[in-house]
Short mmCIF file of C-alpha atoms in Angstrom, two decimals:
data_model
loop_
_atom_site.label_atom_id
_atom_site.label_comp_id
_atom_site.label_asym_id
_atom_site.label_seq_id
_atom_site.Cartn_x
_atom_site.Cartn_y
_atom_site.Cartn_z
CA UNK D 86 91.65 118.10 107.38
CA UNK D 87 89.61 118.54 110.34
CA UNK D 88 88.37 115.90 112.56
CA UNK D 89 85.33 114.63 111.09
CA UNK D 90 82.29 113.21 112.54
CA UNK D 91 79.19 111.70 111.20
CA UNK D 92 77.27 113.74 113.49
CA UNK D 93 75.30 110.76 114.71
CA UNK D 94 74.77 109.48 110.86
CA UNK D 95 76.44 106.18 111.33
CA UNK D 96 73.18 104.37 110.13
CA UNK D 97 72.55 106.90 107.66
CA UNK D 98 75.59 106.40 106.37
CA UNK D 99 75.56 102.51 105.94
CA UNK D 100 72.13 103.28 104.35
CA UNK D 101 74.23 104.89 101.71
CA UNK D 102 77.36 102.96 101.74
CA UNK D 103 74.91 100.13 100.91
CA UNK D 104 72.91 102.14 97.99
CA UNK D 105 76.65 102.91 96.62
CA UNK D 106 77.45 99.09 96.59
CA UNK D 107 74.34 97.93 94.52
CA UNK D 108 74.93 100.45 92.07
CA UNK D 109 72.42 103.13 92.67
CA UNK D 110 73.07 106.57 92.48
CA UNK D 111 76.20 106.40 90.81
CA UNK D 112 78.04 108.52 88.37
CA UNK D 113 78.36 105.85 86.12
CA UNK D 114 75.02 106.42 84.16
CA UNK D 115 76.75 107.97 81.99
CA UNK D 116 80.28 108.30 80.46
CA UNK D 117 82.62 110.81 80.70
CA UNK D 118 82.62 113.46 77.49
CA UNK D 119 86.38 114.08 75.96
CA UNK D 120 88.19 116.65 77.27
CA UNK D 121 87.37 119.84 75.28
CA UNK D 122 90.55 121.19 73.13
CA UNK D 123 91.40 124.40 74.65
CA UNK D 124 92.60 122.94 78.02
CA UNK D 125 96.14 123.49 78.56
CA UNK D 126 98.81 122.26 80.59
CA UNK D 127 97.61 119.57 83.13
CA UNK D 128 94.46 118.25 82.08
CA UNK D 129 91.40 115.63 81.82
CA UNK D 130 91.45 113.28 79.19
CA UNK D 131 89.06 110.16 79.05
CA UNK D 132 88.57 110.21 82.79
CA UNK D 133 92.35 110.43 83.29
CA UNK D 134 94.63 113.43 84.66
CA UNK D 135 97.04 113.67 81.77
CA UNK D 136 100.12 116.07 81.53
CA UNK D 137 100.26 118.29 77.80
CA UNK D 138 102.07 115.23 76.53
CA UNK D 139 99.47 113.13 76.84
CA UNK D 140 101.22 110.53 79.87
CA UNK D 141 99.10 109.85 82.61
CA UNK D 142 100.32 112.25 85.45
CA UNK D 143 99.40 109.89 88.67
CA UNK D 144 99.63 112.34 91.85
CA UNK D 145 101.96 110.68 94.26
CA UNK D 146 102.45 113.04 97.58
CA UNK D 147 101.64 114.49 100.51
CA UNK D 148 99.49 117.80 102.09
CA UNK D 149 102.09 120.55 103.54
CA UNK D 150 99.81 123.16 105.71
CA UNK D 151 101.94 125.75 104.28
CA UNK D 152 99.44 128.83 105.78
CA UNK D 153 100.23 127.61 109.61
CA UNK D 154 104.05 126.94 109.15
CA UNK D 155 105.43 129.32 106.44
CA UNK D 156 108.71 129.12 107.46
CA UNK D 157 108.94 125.67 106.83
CA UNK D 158 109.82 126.07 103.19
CA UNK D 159 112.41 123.25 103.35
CA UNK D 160 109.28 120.89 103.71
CA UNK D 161 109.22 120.98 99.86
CA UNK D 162 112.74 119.91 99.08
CA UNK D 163 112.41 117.01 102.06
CA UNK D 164 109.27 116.07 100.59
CA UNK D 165 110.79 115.23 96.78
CA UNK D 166 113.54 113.64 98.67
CA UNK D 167 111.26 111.05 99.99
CA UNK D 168 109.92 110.49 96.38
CA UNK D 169 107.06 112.67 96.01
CA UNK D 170 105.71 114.03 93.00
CA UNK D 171 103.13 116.55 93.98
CA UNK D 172 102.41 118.26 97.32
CA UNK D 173 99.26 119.80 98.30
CA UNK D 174 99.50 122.58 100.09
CA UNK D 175 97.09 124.37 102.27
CA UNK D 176 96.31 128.48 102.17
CA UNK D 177 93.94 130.56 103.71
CA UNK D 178 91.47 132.83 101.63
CA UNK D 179 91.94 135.44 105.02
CA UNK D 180 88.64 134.67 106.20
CA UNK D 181 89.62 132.40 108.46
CA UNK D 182 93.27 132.51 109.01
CA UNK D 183 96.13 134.93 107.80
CA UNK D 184 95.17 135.25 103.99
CA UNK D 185 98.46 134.08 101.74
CA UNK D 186 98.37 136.94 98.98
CA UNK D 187 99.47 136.25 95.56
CA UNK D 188 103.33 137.42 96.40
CA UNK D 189 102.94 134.06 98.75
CA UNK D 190 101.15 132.04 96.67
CA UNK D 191 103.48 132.63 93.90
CA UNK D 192 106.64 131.47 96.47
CA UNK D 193 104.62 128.37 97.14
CA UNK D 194 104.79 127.90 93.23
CA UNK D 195 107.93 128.58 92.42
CA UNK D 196 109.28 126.05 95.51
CA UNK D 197 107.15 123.02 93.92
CA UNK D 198 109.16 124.15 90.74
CA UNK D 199 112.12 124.47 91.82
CA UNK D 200 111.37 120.85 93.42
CA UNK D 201 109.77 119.53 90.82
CA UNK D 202 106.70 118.88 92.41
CA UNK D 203 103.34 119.39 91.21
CA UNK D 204 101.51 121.96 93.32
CA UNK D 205 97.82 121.04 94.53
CA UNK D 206 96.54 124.60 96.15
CA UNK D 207 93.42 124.41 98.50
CA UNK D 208 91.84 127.30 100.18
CA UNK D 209 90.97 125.46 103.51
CA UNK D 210 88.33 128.38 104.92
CA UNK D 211 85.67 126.43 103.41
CA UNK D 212 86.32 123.42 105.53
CA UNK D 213 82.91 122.04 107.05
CA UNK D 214 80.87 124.55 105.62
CA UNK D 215 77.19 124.59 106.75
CA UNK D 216 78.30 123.06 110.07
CA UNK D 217 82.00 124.26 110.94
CA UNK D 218 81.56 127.86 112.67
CA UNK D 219 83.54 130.33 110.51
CA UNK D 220 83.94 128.62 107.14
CA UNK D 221 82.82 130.26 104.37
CA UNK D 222 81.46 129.09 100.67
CA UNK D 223 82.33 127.81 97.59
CA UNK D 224 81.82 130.95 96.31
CA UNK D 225 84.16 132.86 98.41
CA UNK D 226 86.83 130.68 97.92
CA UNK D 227 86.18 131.59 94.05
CA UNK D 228 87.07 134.98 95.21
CA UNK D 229 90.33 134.51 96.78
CA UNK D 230 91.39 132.26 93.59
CA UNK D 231 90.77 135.96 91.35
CA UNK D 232 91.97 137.90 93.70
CA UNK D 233 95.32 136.02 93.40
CA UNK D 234 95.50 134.78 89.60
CA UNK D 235 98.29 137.09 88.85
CA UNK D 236 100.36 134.31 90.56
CA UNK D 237 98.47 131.71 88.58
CA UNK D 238 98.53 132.45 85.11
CA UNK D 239 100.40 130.43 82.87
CA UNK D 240 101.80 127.94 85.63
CA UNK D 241 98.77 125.58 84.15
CA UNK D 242 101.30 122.63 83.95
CA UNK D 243 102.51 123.20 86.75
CA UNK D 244 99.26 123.69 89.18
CA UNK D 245 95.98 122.17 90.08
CA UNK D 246 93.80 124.49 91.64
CA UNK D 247 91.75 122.80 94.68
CA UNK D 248 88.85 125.40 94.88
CA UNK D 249 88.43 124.59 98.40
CA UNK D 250 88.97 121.84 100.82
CA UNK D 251 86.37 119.66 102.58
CA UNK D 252 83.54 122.51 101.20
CA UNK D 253 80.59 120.71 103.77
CA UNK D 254 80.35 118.96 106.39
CA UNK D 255 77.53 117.14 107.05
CA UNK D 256 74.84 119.82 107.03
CA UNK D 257 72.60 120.11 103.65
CA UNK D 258 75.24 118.54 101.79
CA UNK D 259 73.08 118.56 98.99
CA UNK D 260 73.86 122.12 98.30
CA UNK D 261 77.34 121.45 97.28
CA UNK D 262 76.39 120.30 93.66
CA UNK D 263 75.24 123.63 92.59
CA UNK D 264 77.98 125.71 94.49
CA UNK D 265 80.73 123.69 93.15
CA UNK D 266 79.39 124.11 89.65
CA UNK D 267 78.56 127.88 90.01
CA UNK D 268 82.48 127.77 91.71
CA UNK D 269 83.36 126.12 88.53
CA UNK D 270 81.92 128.72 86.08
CA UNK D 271 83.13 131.86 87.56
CA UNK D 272 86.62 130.58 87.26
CA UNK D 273 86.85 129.06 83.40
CA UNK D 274 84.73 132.25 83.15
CA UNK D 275 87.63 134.54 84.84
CA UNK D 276 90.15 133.10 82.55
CA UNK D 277 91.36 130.05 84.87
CA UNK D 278 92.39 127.05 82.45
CA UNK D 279 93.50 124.97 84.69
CA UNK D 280 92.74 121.91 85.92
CA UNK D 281 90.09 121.88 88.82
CA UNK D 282 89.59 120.00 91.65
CA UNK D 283 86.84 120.03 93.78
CA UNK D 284 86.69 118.10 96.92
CA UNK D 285 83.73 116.09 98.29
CA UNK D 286 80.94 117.30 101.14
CA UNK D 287 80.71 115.42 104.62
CA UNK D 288 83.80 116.53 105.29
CA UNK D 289 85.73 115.27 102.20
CA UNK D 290 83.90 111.83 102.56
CA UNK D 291 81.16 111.98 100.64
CA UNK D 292 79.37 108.90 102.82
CA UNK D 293 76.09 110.37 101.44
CA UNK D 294 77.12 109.98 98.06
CA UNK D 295 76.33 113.38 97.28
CA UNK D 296 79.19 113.83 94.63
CA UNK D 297 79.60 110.30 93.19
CA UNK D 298 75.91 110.69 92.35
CA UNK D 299 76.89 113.95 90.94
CA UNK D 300 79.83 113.75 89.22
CA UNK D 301 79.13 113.67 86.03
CA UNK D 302 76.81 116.69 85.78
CA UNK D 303 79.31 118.78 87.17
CA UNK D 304 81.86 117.47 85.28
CA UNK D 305 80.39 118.36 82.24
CA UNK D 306 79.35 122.02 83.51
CA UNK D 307 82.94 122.73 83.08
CA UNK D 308 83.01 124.18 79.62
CA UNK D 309 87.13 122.94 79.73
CA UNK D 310 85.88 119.20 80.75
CA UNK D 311 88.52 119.78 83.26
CA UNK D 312 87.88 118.65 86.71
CA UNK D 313 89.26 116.29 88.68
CA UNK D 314 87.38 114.79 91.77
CA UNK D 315 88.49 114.74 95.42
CA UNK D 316 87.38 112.45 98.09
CA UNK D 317 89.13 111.93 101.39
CA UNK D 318 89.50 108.64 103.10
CA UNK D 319 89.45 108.01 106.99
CA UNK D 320 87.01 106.03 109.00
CA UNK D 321 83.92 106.04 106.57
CA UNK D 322 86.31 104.30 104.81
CA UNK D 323 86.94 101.67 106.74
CA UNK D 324 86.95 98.21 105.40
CA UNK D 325 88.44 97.31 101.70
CA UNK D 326 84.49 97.39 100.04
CA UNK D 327 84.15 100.96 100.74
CA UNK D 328 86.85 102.25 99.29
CA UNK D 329 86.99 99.91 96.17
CA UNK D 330 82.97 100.42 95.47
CA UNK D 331 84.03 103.90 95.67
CA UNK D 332 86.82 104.64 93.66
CA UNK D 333 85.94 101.71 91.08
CA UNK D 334 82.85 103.93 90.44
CA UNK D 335 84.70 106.84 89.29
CA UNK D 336 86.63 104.83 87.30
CA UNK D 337 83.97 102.57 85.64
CA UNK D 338 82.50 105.69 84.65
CA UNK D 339 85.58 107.45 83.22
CA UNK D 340 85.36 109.98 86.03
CA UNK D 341 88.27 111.77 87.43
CA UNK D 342 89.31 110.44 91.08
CA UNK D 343 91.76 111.51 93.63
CA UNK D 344 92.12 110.20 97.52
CA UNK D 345 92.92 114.17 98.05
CA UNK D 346 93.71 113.00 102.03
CA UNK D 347 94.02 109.98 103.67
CA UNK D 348 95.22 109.09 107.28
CA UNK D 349 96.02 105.41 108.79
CA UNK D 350 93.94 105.86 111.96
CA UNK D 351 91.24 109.03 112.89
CA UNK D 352 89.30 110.00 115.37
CA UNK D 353 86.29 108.75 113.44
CA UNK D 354 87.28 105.38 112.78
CA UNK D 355 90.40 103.15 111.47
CA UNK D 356 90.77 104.03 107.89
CA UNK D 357 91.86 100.70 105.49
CA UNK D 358 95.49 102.52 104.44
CA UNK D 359 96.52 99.56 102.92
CA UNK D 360 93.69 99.26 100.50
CA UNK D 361 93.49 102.51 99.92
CA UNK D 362 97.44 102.58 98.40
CA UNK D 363 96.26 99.16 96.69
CA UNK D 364 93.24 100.17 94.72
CA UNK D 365 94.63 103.58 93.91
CA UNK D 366 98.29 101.85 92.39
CA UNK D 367 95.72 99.13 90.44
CA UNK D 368 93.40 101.81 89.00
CA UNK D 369 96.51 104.20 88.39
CA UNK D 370 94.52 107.15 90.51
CA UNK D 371 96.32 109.68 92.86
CA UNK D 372 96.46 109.57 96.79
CA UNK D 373 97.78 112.32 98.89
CA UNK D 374 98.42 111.60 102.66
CA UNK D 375 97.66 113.82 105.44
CA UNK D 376 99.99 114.93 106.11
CA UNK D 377 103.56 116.33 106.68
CA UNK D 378 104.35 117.58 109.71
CA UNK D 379 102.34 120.06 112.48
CA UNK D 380 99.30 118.50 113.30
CA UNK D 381 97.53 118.98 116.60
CA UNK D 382 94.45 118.62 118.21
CA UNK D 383 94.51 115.07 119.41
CA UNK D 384 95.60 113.90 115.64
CA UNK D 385 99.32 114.75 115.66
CA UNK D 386 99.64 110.76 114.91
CA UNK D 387 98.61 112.14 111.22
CA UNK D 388 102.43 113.88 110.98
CA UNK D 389 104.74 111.92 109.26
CA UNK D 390 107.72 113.30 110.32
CA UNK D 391 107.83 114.76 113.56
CA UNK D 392 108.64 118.03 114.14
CA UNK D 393 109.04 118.90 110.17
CA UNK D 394 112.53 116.66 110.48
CA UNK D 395 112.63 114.72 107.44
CA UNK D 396 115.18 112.20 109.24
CA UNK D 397 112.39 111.62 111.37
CA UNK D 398 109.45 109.49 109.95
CA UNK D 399 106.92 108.25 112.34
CA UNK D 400 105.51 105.04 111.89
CA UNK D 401 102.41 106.23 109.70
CA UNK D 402 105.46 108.22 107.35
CA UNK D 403 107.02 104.75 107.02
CA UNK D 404 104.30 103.33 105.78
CA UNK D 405 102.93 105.72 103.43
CA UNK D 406 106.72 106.77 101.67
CA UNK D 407 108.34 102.75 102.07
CA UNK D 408 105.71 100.72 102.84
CA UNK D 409 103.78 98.11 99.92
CA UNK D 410 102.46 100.66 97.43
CA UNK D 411 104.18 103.68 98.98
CA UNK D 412 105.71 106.79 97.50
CA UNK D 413 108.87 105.61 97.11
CA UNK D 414 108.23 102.59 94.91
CA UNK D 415 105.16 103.84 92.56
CA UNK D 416 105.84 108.04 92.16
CA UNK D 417 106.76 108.88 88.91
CA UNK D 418 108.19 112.58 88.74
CA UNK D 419 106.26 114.80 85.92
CA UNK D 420 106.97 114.83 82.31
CA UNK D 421 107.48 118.55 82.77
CA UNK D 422 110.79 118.43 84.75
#
């Protein structure tokens, strides 16, 4: 999560909130190809993020930014206390912050285990590529995923690997397509069976329709048919149209979706929460708020507890774990625990 702009796109990006809502561009084209047999563990079947026994697994959580605050590791059991079923939780590759080696990463596992979460891992270097100072590629972040499979392998059921979060901001976007396929390949082509998921450009927002014109191409680049798409929700997202156009389009086409983030309010506009939680319980999809505690920067209204006290929901925590729709009333805990 960063705070996004449209870098002065706002009437580029109704242009192509409009093209999105007449149906042009869309993934829907054409339909989604089974998932291939020699996935294991979590996985994509008939546009849906299945566990090995074939239930839907419908991602019901939070983000953690582990990498910042490592010695909050009681943020995992307080999350599942609140309901949770999965927690995504953000690392660093090194290139930007203090790298989490594979001794780390597997201590981040082995918490959503022993919590019986489900354990979303981004590498958040690559935020705003092409326009964020600092953040690095697609292809980087592939690197830091080998560099650290020993803590990987065989916790497919277990762990969704997010190659890297928010991989462009708004800056020739239209370079993510081949990255995130190339991204794509060197993993299944390292050994990684696990599920995939690769977040949007613009931020995570995808306003110029970049990977919901995509989709399906990449998705069937992935010789596993097993990759599950990101996009993240604040103020392009703004009325109920947007964000049901969007995520009905992914689902129309028997695409993979996730809301991978989502705020109630953001420096770039006022984000329709309620809609989001709606549409995402009514088409069965994930949504993962941003997010638990330790934000800063003029969005520490994003925490939903303050001060990592779990006793201590703000108003947006309320609303996302107890409100209509909320964690509490439509998580269901994996088939695996």
């Amino acid at each position: 999560m960063k705070a996004r702009t449209r870098s002065g796109a706002l009437v580029v990006a109704a242009f192509a909130a409009l093209i999105g809502l007449i149906g042009l561009g869309g993934p829907g084209a054409a339909q989604a190809e089974p998932v291939d047999t020699a996935a294991v563990g979590l996985r994509i079947s008939n546009g849906r993020l299945v566990e090995s026994t074939g239930n839907d697994f419908v991602m019901r959580g939070v983000n953690h930014a582990h990498t910042w605050f490592r010695s909050q590791t009681n943020s995992f059991a307080d999350i599942k206390r609140l309901g949770a079923n999965t927690v995504r939780v953000v690392l660093s590759t090194g290139d930007r912050w203090t790298r989490n080696d594979a001794a780390d990463v597997t201590n981040v596992v082995n918490l959503c285990k022993a919590n019986r979460l489900i354990c979303v891992l981004e590498a958040h270097d690559t935020t705003g590529y092409g326009e964020q100072s600092g953040a690095v590629s697609l292809s980087r972040a592939a690197d830091y995923w080998i560099s650290v499979q020993s803590a990987l392998a065989g916790q497919e059921n277990y762990v969704v690997i997010n190659i890297g979060n928010e991989p462009y901001g708004n800056n020739n976007a239209a370079g993510w397509t081949a990255d995130t396929r190339n991204a794509i390949s060197r993993l299944r082509n390292a050994g990684f069976d696990h599920t995939l998921m690769v977040d949007a450009p613009n931020w995570g927002q995808d306003w110029s329709g970049t990977m919901r014109s995509n989709a399906q191409a990449v998705f069937n680049s992935d010789p596993d048919r097993n990759t599950l798409f990101s996009v993240h929700m604040y103020g392009v997202y703004d009325t109920a149209a947007e964000v049901r156009d969007y995520l009905n389009a992914f689902v129309n086409a028997r695409l993979p979706i996730v809301v991978g983030e989502f705020g109630h309010n953001h420096s770039d506009g006022n984000p329709d929460e309620d809609t989001i939680m709606a549409t995402a319980q009514q088409l069965r999809i994930g949504y993962l708020g941003w997010s638990w505690s330790g934000n800063s920067g003029g969005v520490e209204y994003l925490d939903l507890v303050t001060g990592f006290n779990a006793s201590q929901l703000t108003s947006w925590g309320q609303r996302l774990f107890n409100g209509a729709n909320g964690i509490a009333a439509t998580s269901r805990e994996a088939d695996i625990y």
